[in-house]
Amino acid sequence: MSENLDQPAYLTQKWLAEIQSLTQQMTQFQRERDEAWESSQKWRQLYNTEAEQRRADTKIHQEAIASVKAEVQKFSGINAETGIDKTTVIQQQIAQFNSIEELQTQLLEVIQERDCLLQALKLEQENHNQTRKSLTTALGDAIDSLARSRAKSKDAAGA
């Protein structure tokens, strides 16, 4: 008879232990979910900061490009509105030089400026590629982290 009285108490203890275990698991899963969310927020903030910096850099470079274009146009004396052939304008500029030395000096300056601009362009292209790779990696990591978090949450809900 005492066995019959102990049976419900045993089952009650067993169910209480199971409920406590599930509660602990749920708390752990919620903590992991919160940590994953915080991590994704940090990655999002890093991504946004990097993107903002790149936009600022782009704006600065666009302004520099516009400045260089204006300088080139001023230097070359070409007015797009007049429709004058560029070759004719260049030939007129060359004719203004009094000596070969002046022409060589001007040519050297133009070549140096061109090399500097090519180097700046190459550096900007490399920076752009590096930023694209970094942002893609960061975004992939954030997506993977979120996917793992969701998978854990689903496992916790299914258990």
PDB file of C-alpha atoms in Angstrom:
ATOM      1  CA  MET A   1       0.000   0.000   0.000  1.00  0.00           C
ATOM      2  CA  SER A   2       2.849   2.359   0.760  1.00  0.00           C
ATOM      3  CA  GLU A   3       4.149   1.686  -2.743  1.00  0.00           C
ATOM      4  CA  ASN A   4       0.948   3.092  -4.228  1.00  0.00           C
ATOM      5  CA  LEU A   5       1.347   6.274  -2.168  1.00  0.00           C
ATOM      6  CA  ASP A   6       4.992   6.673  -3.192  1.00  0.00           C
ATOM      7  CA  GLN A   7       4.234   6.202  -6.890  1.00  0.00           C
ATOM      8  CA  PRO A   8       2.468   9.606  -7.377  1.00  0.00           C
ATOM      9  CA  ALA A   9       5.152  11.374  -5.326  1.00  0.00           C
ATOM     10  CA  TYR A  10       7.840   9.734  -7.438  1.00  0.00           C
ATOM     11  CA  LEU A  11       6.114  10.755 -10.680  1.00  0.00           C
ATOM     12  CA  THR A  12       5.615  14.274  -9.349  1.00  0.00           C
ATOM     13  CA  GLN A  13       9.309  14.529  -8.474  1.00  0.00           C
ATOM     14  CA  LYS A  14      10.243  13.147 -11.869  1.00  0.00           C
ATOM     15  CA  TRP A  15       8.023  15.679 -13.676  1.00  0.00           C
ATOM     16  CA  LEU A  16       9.283  18.544 -11.533  1.00  0.00           C
ATOM     17  CA  ALA A  17      12.888  17.560 -12.350  1.00  0.00           C
ATOM     18  CA  GLU A  18      12.022  17.372 -16.058  1.00  0.00           C
ATOM     19  CA  ILE A  19      10.340  20.799 -15.923  1.00  0.00           C
ATOM     20  CA  GLN A  20      13.343  22.264 -14.127  1.00  0.00           C
ATOM     21  CA  SER A  21      15.702  20.745 -16.702  1.00  0.00           C
ATOM     22  CA  LEU A  22      13.644  22.135 -19.568  1.00  0.00           C
ATOM     23  CA  THR A  23      13.490  25.538 -17.882  1.00  0.00           C
ATOM     24  CA  GLN A  24      17.283  25.562 -17.573  1.00  0.00           C
ATOM     25  CA  GLN A  25      17.656  24.559 -21.210  1.00  0.00           C
ATOM     26  CA  MET A  26      15.230  27.275 -22.271  1.00  0.00           C
ATOM     27  CA  THR A  27      17.161  29.841 -20.234  1.00  0.00           C
ATOM     28  CA  GLN A  28      20.422  28.693 -21.832  1.00  0.00           C
ATOM     29  CA  PHE A  29      18.928  28.881 -25.339  1.00  0.00           C
ATOM     30  CA  GLN A  30      17.548  32.339 -24.650  1.00  0.00           C
ATOM     31  CA  ARG A  31      20.960  33.445 -23.398  1.00  0.00           C
ATOM     32  CA  GLU A  32      22.626  32.049 -26.528  1.00  0.00           C
ATOM     33  CA  ARG A  33      20.013  33.720 -28.715  1.00  0.00           C
ATOM     34  CA  ASP A  34      20.614  37.034 -26.952  1.00  0.00           C
ATOM     35  CA  GLU A  35      24.381  36.656 -27.362  1.00  0.00           C
ATOM     36  CA  ALA A  36      23.938  35.895 -31.074  1.00  0.00           C
ATOM     37  CA  TRP A  37      21.671  38.921 -31.411  1.00  0.00           C
ATOM     38  CA  GLU A  38      24.241  41.145 -29.687  1.00  0.00           C
ATOM     39  CA  SER A  39      26.952  39.762 -31.946  1.00  0.00           C
ATOM     40  CA  SER A  40      24.870  40.435 -35.046  1.00  0.00           C
ATOM     41  CA  GLN A  41      24.184  43.964 -33.791  1.00  0.00           C
ATOM     42  CA  LYS A  42      27.926  44.528 -33.323  1.00  0.00           C
ATOM     43  CA  TRP A  43      28.617  43.230 -36.835  1.00  0.00           C
ATOM     44  CA  ARG A  44      25.836  45.412 -38.229  1.00  0.00           C
ATOM     45  CA  GLN A  45      27.325  48.440 -36.462  1.00  0.00           C
ATOM     46  CA  LEU A  46      30.799  47.611 -37.807  1.00  0.00           C
ATOM     47  CA  TYR A  47      29.363  47.179 -41.279  1.00  0.00           C
ATOM     48  CA  ASN A  48      27.506  50.497 -41.061  1.00  0.00           C
ATOM     49  CA  THR A  49      30.589  52.290 -39.740  1.00  0.00           C
ATOM     50  CA  GLU A  50      32.751  50.864 -42.522  1.00  0.00           C
ATOM     51  CA  ALA A  51      30.133  51.679 -45.156  1.00  0.00           C
ATOM     52  CA  GLU A  52      29.830  55.233 -43.858  1.00  0.00           C
ATOM     53  CA  GLN A  53      33.601  55.642 -43.992  1.00  0.00           C
ATOM     54  CA  ARG A  54      33.665  54.318 -47.550  1.00  0.00           C
ATOM     55  CA  ARG A  55      30.879  56.702 -48.566  1.00  0.00           C
ATOM     56  CA  ALA A  56      32.845  59.601 -47.081  1.00  0.00           C
ATOM     57  CA  ASP A  57      35.996  58.419 -48.867  1.00  0.00           C
ATOM     58  CA  THR A  58      34.045  58.093 -52.105  1.00  0.00           C
ATOM     59  CA  LYS A  59      32.700  61.613 -51.775  1.00  0.00           C
ATOM     60  CA  ILE A  60      36.192  62.987 -51.137  1.00  0.00           C
ATOM     61  CA  HIS A  61      37.580  61.075 -54.121  1.00  0.00           C
ATOM     62  CA  GLN A  62      34.737  62.187 -56.358  1.00  0.00           C
ATOM     63  CA  GLU A  63      35.451  65.782 -55.404  1.00  0.00           C
ATOM     64  CA  ALA A  64      39.143  65.224 -56.114  1.00  0.00           C
ATOM     65  CA  ILE A  65      38.297  63.680 -59.485  1.00  0.00           C
ATOM     66  CA  ALA A  66      36.046  66.625 -60.343  1.00  0.00           C
ATOM     67  CA  SER A  67      38.853  68.981 -59.342  1.00  0.00           C
ATOM     68  CA  VAL A  68      41.374  67.107 -61.471  1.00  0.00           C
ATOM     69  CA  LYS A  69      38.961  67.059 -64.414  1.00  0.00           C
ATOM     70  CA  ALA A  70      38.461  70.798 -64.094  1.00  0.00           C
ATOM     71  CA  GLU A  71      42.217  71.278 -63.915  1.00  0.00           C
ATOM     72  CA  VAL A  72      42.785  69.076 -66.946  1.00  0.00           C
ATOM     73  CA  GLN A  73      40.129  70.945 -68.860  1.00  0.00           C
ATOM     74  CA  LYS A  74      41.662  74.261 -67.816  1.00  0.00           C
ATOM     75  CA  PHE A  75      45.151  73.024 -68.622  1.00  0.00           C
ATOM     76  CA  SER A  76      44.215  71.668 -71.994  1.00  0.00           C
ATOM     77  CA  GLY A  77      42.117  74.676 -72.881  1.00  0.00           C
ATOM     78  CA  ILE A  78      39.444  72.454 -74.334  1.00  0.00           C
ATOM     79  CA  ASN A  79      35.928  73.774 -74.127  1.00  0.00           C
ATOM     80  CA  ALA A  80      33.416  70.999 -74.707  1.00  0.00           C
ATOM     81  CA  GLU A  81      30.751  73.481 -75.733  1.00  0.00           C
ATOM     82  CA  THR A  82      32.722  74.821 -78.697  1.00  0.00           C
ATOM     83  CA  GLY A  83      33.078  71.405 -80.293  1.00  0.00           C
ATOM     84  CA  ILE A  84      36.708  72.080 -81.248  1.00  0.00           C
ATOM     85  CA  ASP A  85      38.636  68.950 -82.120  1.00  0.00           C
ATOM     86  CA  LYS A  86      40.983  67.955 -79.259  1.00  0.00           C
ATOM     87  CA  THR A  87      43.806  67.244 -81.663  1.00  0.00           C
ATOM     88  CA  THR A  88      43.588  70.755 -83.071  1.00  0.00           C
ATOM     89  CA  VAL A  89      43.660  72.285 -79.599  1.00  0.00           C
ATOM     90  CA  ILE A  90      46.662  70.177 -78.602  1.00  0.00           C
ATOM     91  CA  GLN A  91      48.490  71.128 -81.785  1.00  0.00           C
ATOM     92  CA  GLN A  92      47.811  74.799 -81.039  1.00  0.00           C
ATOM     93  CA  GLN A  93      49.219  74.411 -77.543  1.00  0.00           C
ATOM     94  CA  ILE A  94      52.314  72.679 -78.860  1.00  0.00           C
ATOM     95  CA  ALA A  95      52.830  75.479 -81.389  1.00  0.00           C
ATOM     96  CA  GLN A  96      52.946  77.995 -78.503  1.00  0.00           C
ATOM     97  CA  PHE A  97      56.153  76.509 -77.128  1.00  0.00           C
ATOM     98  CA  ASN A  98      59.279  78.418 -78.086  1.00  0.00           C
ATOM     99  CA  SER A  99      61.735  75.573 -77.703  1.00  0.00           C
ATOM    100  CA  ILE A 100      62.004  71.820 -77.510  1.00  0.00           C
ATOM    101  CA  GLU A 101      63.125  72.175 -73.889  1.00  0.00           C
ATOM    102  CA  GLU A 102      59.851  73.891 -72.934  1.00  0.00           C
ATOM    103  CA  LEU A 103      57.904  71.146 -74.682  1.00  0.00           C
ATOM    104  CA  GLN A 104      59.978  68.446 -72.972  1.00  0.00           C
ATOM    105  CA  THR A 105      59.468  70.100 -69.575  1.00  0.00           C
ATOM    106  CA  GLN A 106      55.715  70.294 -70.129  1.00  0.00           C
ATOM    107  CA  LEU A 107      55.631  66.691 -71.340  1.00  0.00           C
ATOM    108  CA  LEU A 108      57.564  65.565 -68.260  1.00  0.00           C
ATOM    109  CA  GLU A 109      55.086  67.357 -65.982  1.00  0.00           C
ATOM    110  CA  VAL A 110      52.128  65.787 -67.763  1.00  0.00           C
ATOM    111  CA  ILE A 111      53.665  62.317 -67.590  1.00  0.00           C
ATOM    112  CA  GLN A 112      54.425  62.733 -63.876  1.00  0.00           C
ATOM    113  CA  GLU A 113      50.879  63.906 -63.190  1.00  0.00           C
ATOM    114  CA  ARG A 114      49.481  61.003 -65.207  1.00  0.00           C
ATOM    115  CA  ASP A 115      51.634  58.514 -63.263  1.00  0.00           C
ATOM    116  CA  CYS A 116      50.502  60.030 -59.973  1.00  0.00           C
ATOM    117  CA  LEU A 117      46.853  59.810 -61.018  1.00  0.00           C
ATOM    118  CA  LEU A 118      47.291  56.211 -62.210  1.00  0.00           C
ATOM    119  CA  GLN A 119      48.892  55.297 -58.884  1.00  0.00           C
ATOM    120  CA  ALA A 120      46.056  56.982 -56.964  1.00  0.00           C
ATOM    121  CA  LEU A 121      43.510  55.150 -59.107  1.00  0.00           C
ATOM    122  CA  LYS A 122      45.231  51.806 -58.527  1.00  0.00           C
ATOM    123  CA  LEU A 123      45.332  52.422 -54.761  1.00  0.00           C
ATOM    124  CA  GLU A 124      41.656  53.334 -54.729  1.00  0.00           C
ATOM    125  CA  GLN A 125      40.782  50.204 -56.687  1.00  0.00           C
ATOM    126  CA  GLU A 126      42.758  48.054 -54.240  1.00  0.00           C
ATOM    127  CA  ASN A 127      41.086  49.751 -51.267  1.00  0.00           C
ATOM    128  CA  HIS A 128      37.695  49.236 -52.870  1.00  0.00           C
ATOM    129  CA  ASN A 129      38.371  45.532 -53.438  1.00  0.00           C
ATOM    130  CA  GLN A 130      39.646  45.079 -49.876  1.00  0.00           C
ATOM    131  CA  THR A 131      36.610  46.839 -48.444  1.00  0.00           C
ATOM    132  CA  ARG A 132      34.280  44.729 -50.563  1.00  0.00           C
ATOM    133  CA  LYS A 133      35.982  41.543 -49.347  1.00  0.00           C
ATOM    134  CA  SER A 134      35.916  42.674 -45.696  1.00  0.00           C
ATOM    135  CA  LEU A 135      32.283  43.684 -45.809  1.00  0.00           C
ATOM    136  CA  THR A 136      31.294  40.494 -47.595  1.00  0.00           C
ATOM    137  CA  THR A 137      33.126  38.422 -44.985  1.00  0.00           C
ATOM    138  CA  ALA A 138      31.569  40.362 -42.108  1.00  0.00           C
ATOM    139  CA  LEU A 139      28.111  40.027 -43.611  1.00  0.00           C
ATOM    140  CA  GLY A 140      28.627  36.292 -44.165  1.00  0.00           C
ATOM    141  CA  ASP A 141      29.777  35.841 -40.565  1.00  0.00           C
ATOM    142  CA  ALA A 142      26.743  37.719 -39.275  1.00  0.00           C
ATOM    143  CA  ILE A 143      24.395  35.628 -41.408  1.00  0.00           C
ATOM    144  CA  ASP A 144      26.077  32.396 -40.249  1.00  0.00           C
ATOM    145  CA  SER A 145      25.827  33.482 -36.628  1.00  0.00           C
ATOM    146  CA  LEU A 146      22.160  34.349 -37.024  1.00  0.00           C
ATOM    147  CA  ALA A 147      21.498  31.035 -38.780  1.00  0.00           C
ATOM    148  CA  ARG A 148      23.194  29.118 -35.946  1.00  0.00           C
ATOM    149  CA  SER A 149      21.168  31.063 -33.417  1.00  0.00           C
ATOM    150  CA  ARG A 150      17.936  30.310 -35.222  1.00  0.00           C
ATOM    151  CA  ALA A 151      18.869  26.638 -35.555  1.00  0.00           C
ATOM    152  CA  LYS A 152      19.551  26.436 -31.824  1.00  0.00           C
ATOM    153  CA  SER A 153      16.261  28.147 -31.098  1.00  0.00           C
ATOM    154  CA  LYS A 154      14.416  25.674 -33.327  1.00  0.00           C
ATOM    155  CA  ASP A 155      16.216  22.755 -31.649  1.00  0.00           C
ATOM    156  CA  ALA A 156      15.265  24.123 -28.255  1.00  0.00           C
ATOM    157  CA  ALA A 157      11.653  24.533 -29.290  1.00  0.00           C
ATOM    158  CA  GLY A 158      11.546  21.039 -30.788  1.00  0.00           C
ATOM    159  CA  ALA A 159      13.137  19.331 -27.756  1.00  0.00           C
TER     160      ALA A 159
END
